[in-house]
PDB file of C-alpha atoms in Angstrom:
ATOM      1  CA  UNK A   1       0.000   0.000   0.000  1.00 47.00           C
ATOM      2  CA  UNK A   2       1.401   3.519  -0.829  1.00 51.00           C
ATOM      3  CA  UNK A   3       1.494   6.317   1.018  1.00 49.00           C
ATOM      4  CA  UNK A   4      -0.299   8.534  -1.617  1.00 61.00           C
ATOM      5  CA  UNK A   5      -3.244  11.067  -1.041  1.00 60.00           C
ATOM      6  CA  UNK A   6      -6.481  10.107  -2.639  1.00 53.00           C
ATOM      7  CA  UNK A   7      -6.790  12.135  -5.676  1.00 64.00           C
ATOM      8  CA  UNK A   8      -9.997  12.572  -6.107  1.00 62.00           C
ATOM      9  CA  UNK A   9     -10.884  14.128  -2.466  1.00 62.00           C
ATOM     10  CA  UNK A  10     -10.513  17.771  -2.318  1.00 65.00           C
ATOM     11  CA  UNK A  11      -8.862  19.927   0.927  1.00 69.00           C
ATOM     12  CA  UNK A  12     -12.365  20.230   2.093  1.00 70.00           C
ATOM     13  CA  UNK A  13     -12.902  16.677   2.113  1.00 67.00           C
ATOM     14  CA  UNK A  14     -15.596  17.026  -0.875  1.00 69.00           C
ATOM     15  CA  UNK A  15     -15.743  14.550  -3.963  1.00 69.00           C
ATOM     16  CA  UNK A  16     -14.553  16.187  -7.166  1.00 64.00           C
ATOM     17  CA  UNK A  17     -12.922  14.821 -10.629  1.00 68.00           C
ATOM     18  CA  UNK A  18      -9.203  15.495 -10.733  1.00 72.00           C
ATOM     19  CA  UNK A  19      -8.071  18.445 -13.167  1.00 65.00           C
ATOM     20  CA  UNK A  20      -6.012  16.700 -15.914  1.00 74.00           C
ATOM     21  CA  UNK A  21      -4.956  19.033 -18.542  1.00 66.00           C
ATOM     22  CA  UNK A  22      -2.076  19.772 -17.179  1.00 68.00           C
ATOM     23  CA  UNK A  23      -0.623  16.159 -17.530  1.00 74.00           C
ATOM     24  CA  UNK A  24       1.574  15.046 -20.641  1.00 73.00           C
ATOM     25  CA  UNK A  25       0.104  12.469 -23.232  1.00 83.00           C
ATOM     26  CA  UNK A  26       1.239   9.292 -22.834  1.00 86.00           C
ATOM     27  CA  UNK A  27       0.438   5.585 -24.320  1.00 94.00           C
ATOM     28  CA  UNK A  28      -1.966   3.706 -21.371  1.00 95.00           C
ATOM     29  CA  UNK A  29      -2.808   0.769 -21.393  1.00 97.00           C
ATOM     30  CA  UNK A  30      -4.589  -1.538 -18.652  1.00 97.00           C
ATOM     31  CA  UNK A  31      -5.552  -5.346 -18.138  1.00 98.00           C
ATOM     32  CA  UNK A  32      -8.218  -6.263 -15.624  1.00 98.00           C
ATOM     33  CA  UNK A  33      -9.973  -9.783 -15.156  1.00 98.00           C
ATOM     34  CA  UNK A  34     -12.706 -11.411 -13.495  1.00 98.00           C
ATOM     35  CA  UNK A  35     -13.999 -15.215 -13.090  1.00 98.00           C
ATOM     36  CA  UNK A  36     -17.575 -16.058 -13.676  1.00 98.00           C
ATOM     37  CA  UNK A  37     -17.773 -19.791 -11.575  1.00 98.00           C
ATOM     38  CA  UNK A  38     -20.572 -22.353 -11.773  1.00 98.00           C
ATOM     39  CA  UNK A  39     -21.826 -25.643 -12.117  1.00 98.00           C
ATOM     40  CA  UNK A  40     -20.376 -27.889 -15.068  1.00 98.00           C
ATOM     41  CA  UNK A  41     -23.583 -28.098 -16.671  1.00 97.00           C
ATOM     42  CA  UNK A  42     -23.865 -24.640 -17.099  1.00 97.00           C
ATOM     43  CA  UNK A  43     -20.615 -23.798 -18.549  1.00 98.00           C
ATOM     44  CA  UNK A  44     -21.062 -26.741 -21.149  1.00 97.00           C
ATOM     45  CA  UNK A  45     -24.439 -25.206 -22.099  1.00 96.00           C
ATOM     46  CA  UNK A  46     -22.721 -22.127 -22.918  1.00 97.00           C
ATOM     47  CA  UNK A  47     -19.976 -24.008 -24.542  1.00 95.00           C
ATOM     48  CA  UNK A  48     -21.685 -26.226 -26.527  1.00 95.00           C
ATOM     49  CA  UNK A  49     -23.857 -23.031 -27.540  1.00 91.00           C
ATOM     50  CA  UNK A  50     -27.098 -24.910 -26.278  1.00 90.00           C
ATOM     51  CA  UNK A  51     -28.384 -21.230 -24.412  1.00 83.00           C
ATOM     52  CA  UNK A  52     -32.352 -20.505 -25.268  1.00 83.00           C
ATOM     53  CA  UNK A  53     -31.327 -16.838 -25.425  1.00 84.00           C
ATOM     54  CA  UNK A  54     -28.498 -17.226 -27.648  1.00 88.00           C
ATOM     55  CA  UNK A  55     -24.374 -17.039 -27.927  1.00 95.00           C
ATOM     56  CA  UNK A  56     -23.773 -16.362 -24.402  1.00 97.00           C
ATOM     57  CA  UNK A  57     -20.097 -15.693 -24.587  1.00 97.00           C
ATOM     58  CA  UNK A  58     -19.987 -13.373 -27.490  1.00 97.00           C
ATOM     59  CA  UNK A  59     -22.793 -11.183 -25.861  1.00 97.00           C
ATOM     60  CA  UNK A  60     -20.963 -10.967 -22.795  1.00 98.00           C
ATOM     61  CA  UNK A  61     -18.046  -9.871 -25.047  1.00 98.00           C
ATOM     62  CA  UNK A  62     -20.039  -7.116 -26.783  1.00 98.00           C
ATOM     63  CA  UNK A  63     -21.585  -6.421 -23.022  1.00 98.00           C
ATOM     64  CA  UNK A  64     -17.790  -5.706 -22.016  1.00 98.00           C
ATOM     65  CA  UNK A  65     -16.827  -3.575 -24.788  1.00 98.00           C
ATOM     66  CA  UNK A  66     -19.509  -1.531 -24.416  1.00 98.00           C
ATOM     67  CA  UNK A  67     -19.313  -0.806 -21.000  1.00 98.00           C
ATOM     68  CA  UNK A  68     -15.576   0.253 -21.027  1.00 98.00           C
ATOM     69  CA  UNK A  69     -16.827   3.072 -23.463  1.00 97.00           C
ATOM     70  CA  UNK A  70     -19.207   4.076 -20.846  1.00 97.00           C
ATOM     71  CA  UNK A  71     -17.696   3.998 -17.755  1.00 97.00           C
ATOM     72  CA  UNK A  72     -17.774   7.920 -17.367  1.00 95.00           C
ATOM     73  CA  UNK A  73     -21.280   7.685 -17.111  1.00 96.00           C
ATOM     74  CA  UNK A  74     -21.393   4.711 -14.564  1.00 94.00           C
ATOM     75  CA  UNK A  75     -18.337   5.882 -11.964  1.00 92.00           C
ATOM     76  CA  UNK A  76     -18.860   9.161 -11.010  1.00 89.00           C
ATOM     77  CA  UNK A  77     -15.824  10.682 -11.235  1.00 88.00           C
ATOM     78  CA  UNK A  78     -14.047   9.221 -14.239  1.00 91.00           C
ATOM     79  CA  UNK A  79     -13.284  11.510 -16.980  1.00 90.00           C
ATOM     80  CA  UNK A  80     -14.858  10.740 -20.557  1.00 92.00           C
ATOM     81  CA  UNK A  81     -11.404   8.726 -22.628  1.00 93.00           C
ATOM     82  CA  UNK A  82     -11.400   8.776 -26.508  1.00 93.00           C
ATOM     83  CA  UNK A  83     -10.343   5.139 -26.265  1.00 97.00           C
ATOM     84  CA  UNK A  84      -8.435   3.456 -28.768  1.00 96.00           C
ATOM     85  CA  UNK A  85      -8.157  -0.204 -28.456  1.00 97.00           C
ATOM     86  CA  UNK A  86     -10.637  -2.379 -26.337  1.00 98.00           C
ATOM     87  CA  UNK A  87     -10.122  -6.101 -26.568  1.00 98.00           C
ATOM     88  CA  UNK A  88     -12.553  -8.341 -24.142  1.00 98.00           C
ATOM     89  CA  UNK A  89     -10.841 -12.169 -23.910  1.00 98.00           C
ATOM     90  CA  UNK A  90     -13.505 -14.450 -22.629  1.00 98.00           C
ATOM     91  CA  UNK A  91     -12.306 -18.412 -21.996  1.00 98.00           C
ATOM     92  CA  UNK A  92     -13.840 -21.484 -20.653  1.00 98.00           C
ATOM     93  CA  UNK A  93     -11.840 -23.188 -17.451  1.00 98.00           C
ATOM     94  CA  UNK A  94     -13.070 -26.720 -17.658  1.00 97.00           C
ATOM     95  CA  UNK A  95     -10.595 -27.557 -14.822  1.00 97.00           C
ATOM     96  CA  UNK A  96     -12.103 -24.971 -12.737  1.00 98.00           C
ATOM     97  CA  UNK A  97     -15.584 -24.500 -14.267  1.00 98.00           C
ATOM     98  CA  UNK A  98     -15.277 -21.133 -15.012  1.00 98.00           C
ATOM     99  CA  UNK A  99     -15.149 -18.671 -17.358  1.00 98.00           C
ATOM    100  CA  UNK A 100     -12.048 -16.481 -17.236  1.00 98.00           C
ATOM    101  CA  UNK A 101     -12.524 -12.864 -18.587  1.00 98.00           C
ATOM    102  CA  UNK A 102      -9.947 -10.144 -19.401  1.00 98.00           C
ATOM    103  CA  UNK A 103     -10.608  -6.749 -20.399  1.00 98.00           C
ATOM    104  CA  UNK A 104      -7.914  -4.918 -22.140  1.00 98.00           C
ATOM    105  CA  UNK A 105      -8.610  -1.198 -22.552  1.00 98.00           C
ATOM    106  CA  UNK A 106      -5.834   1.586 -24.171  1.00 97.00           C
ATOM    107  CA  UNK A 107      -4.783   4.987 -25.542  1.00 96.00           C
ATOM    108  CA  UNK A 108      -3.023   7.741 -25.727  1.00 93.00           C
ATOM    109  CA  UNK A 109      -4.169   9.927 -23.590  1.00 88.00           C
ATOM    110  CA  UNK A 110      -3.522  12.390 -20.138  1.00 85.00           C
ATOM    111  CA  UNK A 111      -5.232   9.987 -17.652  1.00 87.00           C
ATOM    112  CA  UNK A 112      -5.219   6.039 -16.737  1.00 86.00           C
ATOM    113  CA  UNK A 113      -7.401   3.551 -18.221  1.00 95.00           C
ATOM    114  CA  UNK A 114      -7.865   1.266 -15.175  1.00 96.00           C
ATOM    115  CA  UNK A 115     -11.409   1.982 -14.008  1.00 97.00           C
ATOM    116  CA  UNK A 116     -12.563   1.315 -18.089  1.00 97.00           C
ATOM    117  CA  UNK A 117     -10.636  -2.304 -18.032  1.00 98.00           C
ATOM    118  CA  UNK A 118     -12.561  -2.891 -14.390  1.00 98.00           C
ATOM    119  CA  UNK A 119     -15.775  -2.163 -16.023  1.00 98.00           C
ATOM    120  CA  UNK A 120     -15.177  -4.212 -19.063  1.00 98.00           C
ATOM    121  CA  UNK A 121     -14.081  -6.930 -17.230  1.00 98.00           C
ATOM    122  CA  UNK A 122     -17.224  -6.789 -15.137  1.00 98.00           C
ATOM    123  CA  UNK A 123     -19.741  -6.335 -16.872  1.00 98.00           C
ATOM    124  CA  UNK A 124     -18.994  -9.247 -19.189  1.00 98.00           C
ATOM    125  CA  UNK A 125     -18.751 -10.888 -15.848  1.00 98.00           C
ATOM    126  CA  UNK A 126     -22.127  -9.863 -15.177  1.00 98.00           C
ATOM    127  CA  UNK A 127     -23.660 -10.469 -18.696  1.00 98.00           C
ATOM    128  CA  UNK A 128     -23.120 -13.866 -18.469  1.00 98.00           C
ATOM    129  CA  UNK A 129     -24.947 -13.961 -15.199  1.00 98.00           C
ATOM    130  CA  UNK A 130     -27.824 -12.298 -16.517  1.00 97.00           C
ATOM    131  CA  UNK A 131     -28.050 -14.821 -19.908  1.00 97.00           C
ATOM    132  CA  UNK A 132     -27.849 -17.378 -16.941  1.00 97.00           C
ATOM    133  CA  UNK A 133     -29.702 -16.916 -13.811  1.00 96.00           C
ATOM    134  CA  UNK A 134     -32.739 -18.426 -14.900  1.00 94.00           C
ATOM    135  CA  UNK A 135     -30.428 -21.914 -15.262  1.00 95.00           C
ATOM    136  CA  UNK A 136     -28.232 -21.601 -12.003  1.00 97.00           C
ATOM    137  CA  UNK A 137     -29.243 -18.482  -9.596  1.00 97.00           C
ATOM    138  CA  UNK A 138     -25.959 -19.591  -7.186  1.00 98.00           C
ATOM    139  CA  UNK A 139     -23.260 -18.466  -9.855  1.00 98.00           C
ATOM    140  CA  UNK A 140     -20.307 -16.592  -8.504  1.00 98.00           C
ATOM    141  CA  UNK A 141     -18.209 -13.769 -10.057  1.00 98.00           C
ATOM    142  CA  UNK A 142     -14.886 -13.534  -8.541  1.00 98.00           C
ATOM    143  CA  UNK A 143     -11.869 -11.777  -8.302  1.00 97.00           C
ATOM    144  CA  UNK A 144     -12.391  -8.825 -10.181  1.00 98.00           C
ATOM    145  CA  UNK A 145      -8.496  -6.892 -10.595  1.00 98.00           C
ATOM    146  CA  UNK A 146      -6.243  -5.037 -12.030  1.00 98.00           C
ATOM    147  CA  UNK A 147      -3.888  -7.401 -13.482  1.00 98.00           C
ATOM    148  CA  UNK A 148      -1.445  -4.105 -15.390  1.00 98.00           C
ATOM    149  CA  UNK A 149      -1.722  -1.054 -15.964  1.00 97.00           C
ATOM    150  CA  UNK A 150       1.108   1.329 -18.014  1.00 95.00           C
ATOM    151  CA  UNK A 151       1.925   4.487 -18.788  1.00 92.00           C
ATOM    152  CA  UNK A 152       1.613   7.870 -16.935  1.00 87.00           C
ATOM    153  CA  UNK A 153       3.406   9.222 -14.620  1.00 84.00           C
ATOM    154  CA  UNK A 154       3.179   7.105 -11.753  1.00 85.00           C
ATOM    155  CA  UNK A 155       4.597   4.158 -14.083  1.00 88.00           C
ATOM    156  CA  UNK A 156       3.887   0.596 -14.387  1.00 94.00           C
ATOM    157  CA  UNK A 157       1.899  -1.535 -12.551  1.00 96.00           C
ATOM    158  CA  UNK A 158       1.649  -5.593 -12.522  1.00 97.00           C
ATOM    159  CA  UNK A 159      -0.367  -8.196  -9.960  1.00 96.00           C
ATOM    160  CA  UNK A 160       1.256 -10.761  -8.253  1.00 93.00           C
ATOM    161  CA  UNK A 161      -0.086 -13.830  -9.080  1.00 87.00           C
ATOM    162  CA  UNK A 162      -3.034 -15.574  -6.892  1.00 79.00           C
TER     163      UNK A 162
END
């Protein structure tokens, strides 16, 4: 844990989005993922593409993308990116079953892109709950992180492994 002030807190102790424009442009990039577990039959309905409400992985794909261009308007004080590259990676664990999602969100721009990987990453997560809570209710999304982040000024960033 740093030692750093939180940003986004004013002297008076009020909410407010950080002033940016007076930060240099630099390439950003960030990774985040999150784990969608549940039963076996479940995860081979959605692998074997047997869903009533259709292609459950490529929605939550779509779901993902979308979201990370929208995050401004979900977390309150994120500014509005001109993103340039979103990629959503969504896998089957059979070992595990699970479904392992990464979100990887960039561009070149004055501020991070952490919070629009987070979002991508979840709401894919979340997607695939939706397309299958009427099949399994008790389905668990997990470990929802930051996995890298780079570029800026305060530099690179990578997980330790769980």
């Amino acid at each position: 844990m740093s030692n750093q002030t939180l940003t986004h807190i004013n002297q008076r102790g009020d909410a407010h989005m950080v002033d940016v424009s007076a930060k240099s442009l630099s390439q950003r990039e960030a990774k985040a993922e999150a784990y969608v577990e549940m039963q076996k039959e479940t995860l081979m309905m959605i692998i074997e593409d047997r869903h009533k409400k259709g292609d459950v992985l490529a929605t939550a794909r779509i779901a993902g993308i979308m979201a990370a261009k929208k995050t401004a308007e979900i977390i309150p004080l994120c500014h509005p990116l001109l993103l340039t590259k979103i990629d959503v990676s969504i896998e089957p664990d059979l070992d595990h079953n699970r479904i392992h999602i990464v979100a990887l969100c960039g561009l070149n721009g004055q501020t991070g892109v952490e919070m629009e990987a987070l979002v991508a990453a979840s709401t894919a997560a979340l997607t695939i709950y939706d397309m299958c809570k009427a099949v399994q209710k008790d389905i668990i999304i997990s470990q929802v992180r930051l996995l890298t982040k780079s570029g800026g000024k305060s530099g690179d960033f990578k997980a330790e492994r769980l």
